[in-house]
mmCIF file of C-alpha atoms in Angstrom:
data_model
loop_
_atom_site.group_PDB
_atom_site.id
_atom_site.type_symbol
_atom_site.label_atom_id
_atom_site.label_comp_id
_atom_site.label_asym_id
_atom_site.label_seq_id
_atom_site.Cartn_x
_atom_site.Cartn_y
_atom_site.Cartn_z
ATOM 1 C CA MET A 1 0.000 0.000 0.000
ATOM 2 C CA THR A 2 1.343 3.442 -0.908
ATOM 3 C CA SER A 3 1.026 6.798 0.827
ATOM 4 C CA PRO A 4 -1.947 8.864 -0.338
ATOM 5 C CA SER A 5 -1.259 11.633 -2.810
ATOM 6 C CA VAL A 6 -1.629 15.246 -1.724
ATOM 7 C CA ALA A 7 -5.075 16.487 -2.795
ATOM 8 C CA GLY A 8 -5.093 13.737 -5.429
ATOM 9 C CA LEU A 9 -1.876 15.001 -7.003
ATOM 10 C CA PRO A 10 1.180 12.868 -7.822
ATOM 11 C CA LEU A 11 4.823 13.882 -7.513
ATOM 12 C CA ALA A 12 6.560 14.887 -10.750
ATOM 13 C CA VAL A 13 9.974 13.280 -11.307
ATOM 14 C CA SER A 14 12.473 14.427 -13.931
ATOM 15 C CA VAL A 15 14.540 11.471 -15.107
ATOM 16 C CA GLY A 16 17.929 13.231 -15.074
ATOM 17 C CA GLU A 17 20.994 12.212 -17.078
ATOM 18 C CA PRO A 18 20.072 8.968 -18.892
ATOM 19 C CA SER A 19 23.643 7.640 -18.818
ATOM 20 C CA GLY A 20 23.601 7.913 -15.023
ATOM 21 C CA ILE A 21 21.587 6.225 -12.305
ATOM 22 C CA GLY A 22 18.497 8.436 -12.560
ATOM 23 C CA PRO A 23 16.535 5.872 -14.606
ATOM 24 C CA ASP A 24 17.730 3.086 -12.278
ATOM 25 C CA LEU A 25 16.455 4.984 -9.238
ATOM 26 C CA VAL A 26 13.068 5.721 -10.783
ATOM 27 C CA LEU A 27 12.557 2.089 -11.796
ATOM 28 C CA THR A 28 13.779 0.632 -8.508
ATOM 29 C CA CYS A 29 11.722 3.024 -6.397
ATOM 30 C CA HIS A 30 8.552 2.141 -8.268
ATOM 31 C CA ARG A 31 9.309 -1.566 -7.837
ATOM 32 C CA ASP A 32 9.799 -0.989 -4.089
ATOM 33 C CA ARG A 33 6.941 1.496 -3.707
ATOM 34 C CA ALA A 34 4.998 -0.600 -1.193
ATOM 35 C CA LEU A 35 8.106 -1.456 0.832
ATOM 36 C CA PHE A 36 8.797 2.247 1.451
ATOM 37 C CA ASN A 37 5.167 3.427 1.377
ATOM 38 C CA LEU A 38 5.913 5.875 -1.435
ATOM 39 C CA ALA A 39 3.322 8.358 -2.625
ATOM 40 C CA PRO A 40 2.303 8.140 -6.293
ATOM 41 C CA PHE A 41 4.717 9.692 -8.755
ATOM 42 C CA PHE A 42 5.208 9.886 -12.496
ATOM 43 C CA THR A 43 8.305 10.560 -14.540
ATOM 44 C CA VAL A 44 8.867 12.462 -17.770
ATOM 45 C CA ALA A 45 11.078 10.089 -19.735
ATOM 46 C CA ASP A 46 11.664 8.015 -22.846
ATOM 47 C CA VAL A 47 9.536 4.868 -22.466
ATOM 48 C CA ASP A 48 11.814 2.735 -24.657
ATOM 49 C CA MET A 49 14.892 3.812 -22.687
ATOM 50 C CA LEU A 50 13.234 2.914 -19.382
ATOM 51 C CA GLN A 51 12.131 -0.466 -20.697
ATOM 52 C CA SER A 52 15.657 -1.161 -21.932
ATOM 53 C CA ARG A 53 17.167 -0.117 -18.603
ATOM 54 C CA ALA A 54 14.694 -2.249 -16.673
ATOM 55 C CA ALA A 55 15.766 -5.256 -18.740
ATOM 56 C CA ARG A 56 19.445 -4.505 -18.023
ATOM 57 C CA LEU A 57 18.683 -4.338 -14.307
ATOM 58 C CA GLY A 58 16.521 -7.445 -14.333
ATOM 59 C CA ILE A 59 13.582 -5.491 -12.914
ATOM 60 C CA ASP A 60 10.195 -6.973 -13.762
ATOM 61 C CA ILE A 61 8.079 -3.841 -14.029
ATOM 62 C CA SER A 62 5.127 -2.561 -15.997
ATOM 63 C CA ILE A 63 5.658 0.844 -17.623
ATOM 64 C CA ALA A 64 2.582 2.748 -18.760
ATOM 65 C CA ALA A 65 2.620 5.801 -21.014
ATOM 66 C CA ILE A 66 0.089 8.359 -19.795
ATOM 67 C CA ASP A 67 -1.329 11.455 -21.449
ATOM 68 C CA ARG A 68 -1.720 13.717 -18.409
ATOM 69 C CA PRO A 69 -0.188 14.046 -14.930
ATOM 70 C CA GLU A 70 -3.700 13.583 -13.529
ATOM 71 C CA ASP A 71 -3.696 9.971 -14.788
ATOM 72 C CA ALA A 72 -0.689 8.986 -12.689
ATOM 73 C CA VAL A 73 -2.417 8.322 -9.345
ATOM 74 C CA ALA A 74 -4.726 5.665 -10.780
ATOM 75 C CA VAL A 75 -1.943 4.013 -12.800
ATOM 76 C CA PHE A 76 0.746 4.037 -10.086
ATOM 77 C CA PRO A 77 -0.379 0.966 -8.084
ATOM 78 C CA SER A 78 0.042 -1.327 -11.090
ATOM 79 C CA ALA A 79 2.577 0.400 -13.389
ATOM 80 C CA LEU A 80 5.166 3.169 -13.526
ATOM 81 C CA PRO A 81 3.376 6.178 -15.074
ATOM 82 C CA VAL A 82 5.494 7.883 -17.750
ATOM 83 C CA LEU A 83 4.762 11.026 -19.706
ATOM 84 C CA PRO A 84 6.756 10.293 -22.893
ATOM 85 C CA LEU A 85 9.487 12.651 -24.050
ATOM 86 C CA GLU A 86 9.317 14.221 -27.475
ATOM 87 C CA ASN A 87 13.139 14.135 -27.591
ATOM 88 C CA ARG A 88 14.505 10.600 -27.365
ATOM 89 C CA HIS A 89 17.002 9.197 -24.873
ATOM 90 C CA GLU A 90 19.305 6.329 -25.727
ATOM 91 C CA ASP A 91 20.027 3.652 -23.137
ATOM 92 C CA ALA A 92 23.817 3.740 -22.873
ATOM 93 C CA PRO A 93 24.769 3.557 -19.187
ATOM 94 C CA GLY A 94 28.028 5.319 -18.366
ATOM 95 C CA ALA A 95 28.377 6.956 -21.805
ATOM 96 C CA THR A 96 27.266 10.584 -21.845
ATOM 97 C CA ASN A 97 26.026 11.829 -25.186
ATOM 98 C CA PRO A 98 25.220 15.491 -26.003
ATOM 99 C CA ALA A 99 22.417 14.171 -28.199
ATOM 100 C CA ASN A 100 20.577 13.215 -25.007
ATOM 101 C CA ALA A 101 20.696 16.775 -23.661
ATOM 102 C CA ALA A 102 17.499 17.930 -25.359
ATOM 103 C CA GLY A 103 15.533 15.148 -23.674
ATOM 104 C CA THR A 104 17.117 15.833 -20.302
ATOM 105 C CA ILE A 105 16.207 19.524 -20.524
ATOM 106 C CA GLU A 106 12.698 18.690 -21.735
ATOM 107 C CA SER A 107 12.163 16.375 -18.775
ATOM 108 C CA ILE A 108 13.156 19.104 -16.314
ATOM 109 C CA GLU A 109 11.098 21.785 -18.059
ATOM 110 C CA ARG A 110 7.928 19.732 -18.271
ATOM 111 C CA ALA A 111 8.125 18.275 -14.763
ATOM 112 C CA THR A 112 8.687 21.781 -13.396
ATOM 113 C CA ARG A 113 5.809 23.181 -15.424
ATOM 114 C CA TYR A 114 3.399 20.552 -14.081
ATOM 115 C CA ALA A 115 4.347 21.523 -10.524
ATOM 116 C CA LEU A 116 3.995 25.239 -11.311
ATOM 117 C CA GLU A 117 0.575 24.635 -12.865
ATOM 118 C CA GLY A 118 -0.617 22.772 -9.769
ATOM 119 C CA ARG A 119 -0.857 19.461 -11.625
ATOM 120 C CA ALA A 120 1.824 17.850 -9.445
ATOM 121 C CA ALA A 121 2.221 18.146 -5.686
ATOM 122 C CA ALA A 122 5.996 18.670 -5.863
ATOM 123 C CA LEU A 123 9.030 18.218 -8.083
ATOM 124 C CA VAL A 124 11.724 15.597 -7.481
ATOM 125 C CA THR A 125 14.741 15.793 -9.780
ATOM 126 C CA ALA A 126 17.149 12.999 -10.609
ATOM 127 C CA PRO A 127 20.812 14.077 -11.018
ATOM 128 C CA ILE A 128 22.090 15.661 -14.216
ATOM 129 C CA GLU A 129 25.533 15.676 -15.834
ATOM 130 C CA LYS A 130 26.223 19.364 -16.375
ATOM 131 C CA LYS A 131 29.102 18.889 -18.824
ATOM 132 C CA ALA A 132 26.864 16.887 -21.155
ATOM 133 C CA LEU A 133 24.381 19.764 -21.110
ATOM 134 C CA TYR A 134 27.099 22.413 -21.510
ATOM 135 C CA ASP A 135 28.409 20.572 -24.577
ATOM 136 C CA ALA A 136 24.919 20.886 -26.066
ATOM 137 C CA GLY A 137 24.717 24.636 -25.390
ATOM 138 C CA PHE A 138 23.049 24.695 -21.950
ATOM 139 C CA ASP A 139 23.745 28.186 -20.553
ATOM 140 C CA HIS A 140 22.777 27.908 -16.878
ATOM 141 C CA PRO A 141 25.382 27.402 -14.113
ATOM 142 C CA GLY A 142 23.553 24.370 -12.780
ATOM 143 C CA HIS A 143 20.319 22.521 -12.103
ATOM 144 C CA THR A 144 19.070 24.846 -9.375
ATOM 145 C CA GLU A 145 19.728 28.003 -11.371
ATOM 146 C CA PHE A 146 17.812 26.520 -14.315
ATOM 147 C CA LEU A 147 14.837 25.723 -12.078
ATOM 148 C CA ALA A 148 14.935 29.247 -10.664
ATOM 149 C CA ALA A 149 14.887 30.671 -14.200
ATOM 150 C CA LEU A 150 11.905 28.477 -15.132
ATOM 151 C CA CYS A 151 10.008 29.562 -12.013
ATOM 152 C CA GLN A 152 10.845 33.202 -12.594
ATOM 153 C CA ARG A 153 9.709 32.999 -16.205
ATOM 154 C CA HIS A 154 6.419 31.406 -15.153
ATOM 155 C CA SER A 155 5.644 33.724 -12.226
ATOM 156 C CA GLY A 156 7.159 36.957 -13.510
ATOM 157 C CA HIS A 157 8.753 37.516 -10.095
ATOM 158 C CA SER A 158 12.432 37.387 -9.155
ATOM 159 C CA VAL A 159 13.515 34.211 -7.386
ATOM 160 C CA GLN A 160 16.379 33.652 -4.942
ATOM 161 C CA PRO A 161 17.011 29.895 -4.724
ATOM 162 C CA VAL A 162 18.454 28.666 -1.431
ATOM 163 C CA MET A 163 20.051 25.248 -1.051
ATOM 164 C CA LEU A 164 19.015 23.284 2.038
ATOM 165 C CA LEU A 165 20.771 20.003 2.722
ATOM 166 C CA THR A 166 18.782 17.997 5.235
ATOM 167 C CA GLY A 167 19.424 14.613 6.774
ATOM 168 C CA PRO A 168 18.439 12.649 9.857
ATOM 169 C CA GLU A 169 21.043 14.375 12.062
ATOM 170 C CA LEU A 170 21.553 17.844 10.577
ATOM 171 C CA SER A 171 20.095 20.433 8.211
ATOM 172 C CA SER A 172 22.323 23.166 6.807
ATOM 173 C CA VAL A 173 22.275 25.966 4.247
ATOM 174 C CA PRO A 174 25.265 27.480 2.430
ATOM 175 C CA VAL A 175 24.825 31.241 1.949
ATOM 176 C CA THR A 176 27.311 31.268 -0.925
ATOM 177 C CA ILE A 177 27.258 28.135 -3.022
ATOM 178 C CA HIS A 178 29.198 27.119 -6.126
ATOM 179 C CA ILE A 179 32.004 29.666 -6.150
ATOM 180 C CA PRO A 180 35.738 29.322 -5.436
ATOM 181 C CA LEU A 181 36.673 29.654 -1.790
ATOM 182 C CA CYS A 182 38.860 32.680 -2.560
ATOM 183 C CA ASP A 183 35.766 34.510 -3.862
ATOM 184 C CA VAL A 184 33.594 33.911 -0.792
ATOM 185 C CA PRO A 185 34.625 37.025 1.216
ATOM 186 C CA LYS A 186 33.831 39.234 -1.771
ATOM 187 C CA ALA A 187 30.475 37.569 -2.426
ATOM 188 C CA LEU A 188 29.363 37.513 1.207
ATOM 189 C CA THR A 189 27.212 40.502 2.178
ATOM 190 C CA THR A 190 24.970 41.347 5.089
ATOM 191 C CA GLU A 191 22.004 41.557 2.723
ATOM 192 C CA LEU A 192 22.711 38.084 1.329
ATOM 193 C CA VAL A 193 22.858 36.562 4.819
ATOM 194 C CA VAL A 194 19.633 38.343 5.778
ATOM 195 C CA SER A 195 17.691 37.353 2.646
ATOM 196 C CA THR A 196 18.874 33.753 2.948
ATOM 197 C CA GLY A 197 17.894 33.592 6.620
ATOM 198 C CA ARG A 198 14.458 35.007 5.901
ATOM 199 C CA ILE A 199 13.811 32.456 3.146
ATOM 200 C CA VAL A 200 14.954 29.600 5.381
ATOM 201 C CA ALA A 201 12.749 30.710 8.284
ATOM 202 C CA ARG A 202 9.727 31.160 6.004
ATOM 203 C CA HIS A 203 10.028 27.692 4.476
ATOM 204 C CA LEU A 204 10.686 25.990 7.806
ATOM 205 C CA LYS A 205 7.317 27.313 8.918
ATOM 206 C CA ARG A 206 5.450 26.722 5.667
ATOM 207 C CA ASP A 207 6.870 23.396 4.503
ATOM 208 C CA PHE A 208 8.337 21.766 7.613
ATOM 209 C CA GLY A 209 5.726 22.794 10.164
ATOM 210 C CA ILE A 210 8.209 24.417 12.571
ATOM 211 C CA ALA A 211 6.301 27.219 14.291
ATOM 212 C CA GLN A 212 9.369 29.075 15.588
ATOM 213 C CA PRO A 213 12.449 28.091 13.572
ATOM 214 C CA ARG A 214 15.840 28.284 15.270
ATOM 215 C CA LEU A 215 18.810 29.258 13.103
ATOM 216 C CA ALA A 216 22.469 28.885 14.076
ATOM 217 C CA VAL A 217 24.797 31.059 12.012
ATOM 218 C CA ALA A 218 28.388 29.956 11.435
ATOM 219 C CA GLY A 219 31.167 32.491 11.310
ATOM 220 C CA LEU A 220 33.190 32.788 8.141
ATOM 221 C CA ASN A 221 36.607 32.709 9.801
ATOM 222 C CA PRO A 222 38.172 30.278 12.268
ATOM 223 C CA HIS A 223 36.728 30.839 15.765
ATOM 224 C CA ALA A 224 34.224 33.234 14.126
ATOM 225 C CA GLY A 225 37.076 35.696 13.646
ATOM 226 C CA GLU A 226 38.346 35.646 17.240
ATOM 227 C CA GLN A 227 36.984 39.163 17.912
ATOM 228 C CA GLY A 228 38.466 40.490 14.681
ATOM 229 C CA THR A 229 41.973 39.122 15.092
ATOM 230 C CA MET A 230 41.378 36.561 12.306
ATOM 231 C CA GLY A 231 39.357 38.661 9.891
ATOM 232 C CA ARG A 232 36.667 41.266 10.367
ATOM 233 C CA GLU A 233 33.941 39.736 8.160
ATOM 234 C CA ASP A 234 32.159 38.187 11.142
ATOM 235 C CA ILE A 235 32.018 41.549 12.907
ATOM 236 C CA GLU A 236 31.217 43.710 9.899
ATOM 237 C CA ILE A 237 29.046 41.397 7.747
ATOM 238 C CA VAL A 238 27.676 38.415 9.684
ATOM 239 C CA ALA A 239 26.867 39.973 13.072
ATOM 240 C CA PRO A 240 24.808 42.856 11.593
ATOM 241 C CA ALA A 241 22.823 40.323 9.552
ATOM 242 C CA ILE A 242 22.018 38.368 12.705
ATOM 243 C CA GLU A 243 20.742 41.511 14.400
ATOM 244 C CA ARG A 244 18.467 42.261 11.457
ATOM 245 C CA LEU A 245 17.075 38.729 11.497
ATOM 246 C CA ARG A 246 16.384 39.030 15.224
ATOM 247 C CA LYS A 247 14.479 42.244 14.578
ATOM 248 C CA ASP A 248 12.320 40.210 12.183
ATOM 249 C CA GLY A 249 11.372 37.988 15.123
ATOM 250 C CA ILE A 250 13.532 35.065 13.980
ATOM 251 C CA THR A 251 15.322 33.032 16.646
ATOM 252 C CA VAL A 252 18.958 33.122 15.572
ATOM 253 C CA HIS A 253 22.320 32.596 17.288
ATOM 254 C CA GLY A 254 25.832 33.465 16.160
ATOM 255 C CA PRO A 255 28.197 34.009 14.616
ATOM 256 C CA LEU A 256 29.412 30.688 15.987
ATOM 257 C CA PRO A 257 32.774 28.949 15.519
ATOM 258 C CA ALA A 258 32.110 26.329 12.837
ATOM 259 C CA ASP A 259 34.401 23.800 14.497
ATOM 260 C CA THR A 260 32.167 23.509 17.575
ATOM 261 C CA MET A 261 28.605 23.832 16.252
ATOM 262 C CA PHE A 262 28.069 20.432 14.657
ATOM 263 C CA HIS A 263 28.514 18.013 17.547
ATOM 264 C CA ALA A 264 25.412 16.253 18.909
ATOM 265 C CA GLU A 265 24.750 18.519 21.876
ATOM 266 C CA ALA A 266 25.114 21.686 19.799
ATOM 267 C CA ARG A 267 22.820 20.350 17.045
ATOM 268 C CA ARG A 268 19.980 19.989 19.546
ATOM 269 C CA THR A 269 19.879 23.778 19.980
ATOM 270 C CA TYR A 270 18.880 24.684 16.400
ATOM 271 C CA ASP A 271 16.849 23.520 13.419
ATOM 272 C CA VAL A 272 19.125 24.699 10.604
ATOM 273 C CA ALA A 273 22.759 25.785 10.442
ATOM 274 C CA LEU A 274 23.305 28.815 8.225
ATOM 275 C CA CYS A 275 26.820 28.470 6.824
ATOM 276 C CA MET A 276 28.928 30.917 4.881
ATOM 277 C CA TYR A 277 30.209 28.679 2.071
ATOM 278 C CA HIS A 278 29.584 25.387 0.314
ATOM 279 C CA ASP A 279 31.870 22.959 2.129
ATOM 280 C CA GLN A 280 31.215 24.467 5.558
ATOM 281 C CA ALA A 281 27.573 23.417 5.103
ATOM 282 C CA LEU A 282 27.843 20.201 3.107
ATOM 283 C CA ILE A 283 30.711 18.378 4.776
ATOM 284 C CA PRO A 284 28.971 17.895 8.151
ATOM 285 C CA VAL A 285 25.622 16.934 6.551
ATOM 286 C CA LYS A 286 27.188 14.343 4.259
ATOM 287 C CA THR A 287 29.425 13.012 7.011
ATOM 288 C CA LEU A 288 26.477 12.474 9.346
ATOM 289 C CA GLY A 289 24.038 11.082 6.777
ATOM 290 C CA PHE A 290 25.540 10.527 3.340
ATOM 291 C CA ASP A 291 22.965 8.038 2.076
ATOM 292 C CA GLU A 292 19.905 9.672 3.657
ATOM 293 C CA SER A 293 20.493 13.370 2.966
ATOM 294 C CA VAL A 294 18.241 15.327 0.615
ATOM 295 C CA ASN A 295 18.867 18.508 -1.371
ATOM 296 C CA VAL A 296 15.882 20.868 -1.046
ATOM 297 C CA THR A 297 15.617 24.115 -3.001
ATOM 298 C CA LEU A 298 13.965 26.830 -0.923
ATOM 299 C CA GLY A 299 12.861 30.178 -2.335
ATOM 300 C CA LEU A 300 10.929 28.682 -5.268
ATOM 301 C CA PRO A 301 7.135 28.831 -5.626
ATOM 302 C CA ILE A 302 7.137 25.023 -5.860
ATOM 303 C CA ILE A 303 8.539 22.262 -3.666
ATOM 304 C CA ARG A 304 11.693 20.741 -5.136
ATOM 305 C CA THR A 305 13.792 17.953 -3.680
ATOM 306 C CA SER A 306 16.660 15.928 -5.097
ATOM 307 C CA PRO A 307 18.964 13.169 -3.903
ATOM 308 C CA ASP A 308 22.189 14.496 -2.439
ATOM 309 C CA HIS A 309 24.501 12.785 -4.943
ATOM 310 C CA GLY A 310 25.549 12.906 -8.568
ATOM 311 C CA THR A 311 24.840 10.786 -11.610
ATOM 312 C CA ALA A 312 27.188 7.931 -10.565
ATOM 313 C CA ALA A 313 27.581 6.903 -14.197
ATOM 314 C CA ALA A 314 29.890 4.021 -13.306
ATOM 315 C CA LEU A 315 27.006 2.369 -11.423
ATOM 316 C CA ALA A 316 24.341 2.970 -14.065
ATOM 317 C CA GLY A 317 22.778 -0.237 -15.339
ATOM 318 C CA THR A 318 24.641 -2.399 -12.812
ATOM 319 C CA GLY A 319 21.971 -2.682 -10.121
ATOM 320 C CA GLN A 320 24.426 -1.362 -7.521
ATOM 321 C CA ALA A 321 23.021 2.165 -7.197
ATOM 322 C CA ARG A 322 21.831 2.971 -3.690
ATOM 323 C CA THR A 323 18.284 4.267 -3.561
ATOM 324 C CA ALA A 324 18.228 5.646 0.015
ATOM 325 C CA SER A 325 18.714 9.315 -0.883
ATOM 326 C CA PHE A 326 16.197 9.184 -3.753
ATOM 327 C CA ILE A 327 13.636 7.472 -1.525
ATOM 328 C CA ALA A 328 14.288 10.147 1.095
ATOM 329 C CA ALA A 329 13.785 12.854 -1.569
ATOM 330 C CA LEU A 330 10.451 11.353 -2.657
ATOM 331 C CA THR A 331 9.304 10.918 0.937
ATOM 332 C CA LEU A 332 10.308 14.422 1.990
ATOM 333 C CA ALA A 333 8.668 16.020 -1.074
ATOM 334 C CA SER A 334 5.404 14.273 -0.244
ATOM 335 C CA ARG A 335 5.611 15.296 3.427
ATOM 336 C CA MET A 336 6.429 18.920 2.600
ATOM 337 C CA ALA A 337 3.538 19.070 0.124
ATOM 338 C CA ALA A 338 1.143 17.741 2.743
ATOM 339 C CA ILE A 339 2.317 20.282 5.328
ATOM 340 C CA ARG A 340 2.083 23.141 2.808
ATOM 341 C CA ALA A 341 -1.407 22.063 1.766
ATOM 342 C CA GLY A 342 -2.467 21.850 5.406
ATOM 343 C CA SER A 343 -1.097 25.276 6.280
ATOM 344 C CA ALA A 344 -2.770 26.799 3.229
ATOM 345 C CA GLY A 345 -6.101 25.399 4.317
ATOM 346 C CA ALA A 346 -5.737 26.385 7.953
#
C-alpha cells in the first residue's frame, strides 16, 4: 500500500541524465513502492529507454505511457506512469552523449511546469551531468539556477534559490554556493545573509511545520574571527545580519565557531545551520548522513527535492546504485507538500 497523494496530485519526477543512475532509481523506487510506502509519482522520460534499462537491471516492471499528470495516481499501483518525451534518450549507461541533452532539458522543463501549474504536488529531480548539457549549449550554471529561471519565467517575479541540505542528524544551508573559496569574502554581504535567513525561516514554517524556527549562524573565519583578530567579516558582515534577522522575530544565534557547532549537543539547539560557504555546510551533513540526505531548493514557488549525490555513471545499469537518498527525496517532497497544503487550508 502506498502513501496517499496530496489532494489527489502525484509527484513529478524528472529522469535526469540517462547515462547515469536516474533511470535506475526511478525504476527501482517504483518496484519498491509498497516497501517504502511511497506516494504516487510519475516521470517524464523516454519509455523505450526505461524499458531497456529495466531489462538490463533485471527489474520486472510494468511501464505505462500516460497522457496527463492527472492519470498517474490511478496508474501508479500497477505500473510506472510515464509522460513520454518528445526528444529521445538512448540507453547507454556510463556513456554521456550530447544528443541526449534535449531530452534531459525537456524532462526538467515539463516536470517543473506541471508543478507550477498545480498538476503535481511537488518536483523531485534525478541528477544531471552538467558537462553533457554544456556541450549541447546549456547556458545555466547548474540545475538549481535553471529551475529558478523556469520559475521566474512562469511567475514573472524574481527568485532567490536557497540550497538546504537535510538529513536525519543535521540540516544546513550554504549562503554562498558554487564559487571558489577565494571569492567567498567578496560575495558575502549582510544583505545576502539576511535574505537567505528570511527564506529559510519562512520555508521551515510553511513546509516543515516548525512554528518558531531556530537558526544557528556559522562564522566565516576560524573561531568566528576571534573578535576580529582573524578577519573582520564576522564583525562587519555576519553579526549585523544576525541583528536584522532578530528584529524580524527570527530566533537566531551566532556568529558561531564552525568547528564547535556540529557536535550532537550543539545540534539539539537549532533547526538549521546557516553556513557561509559550500563545504562548511555540506561536509557535516554528508558526514552524518551521506545516504539519507536530501537537497531541497527553498525560495521557489514550488517544492523541489533531489537526492544528495551525482549521476554515478559508473554504477548505471549495474543494479548497484543505492536508492536511500532518492527514496528520502520522494518521501520528503510528499511530506512537505502535505504540510504546505495543510497550512494553506488552515
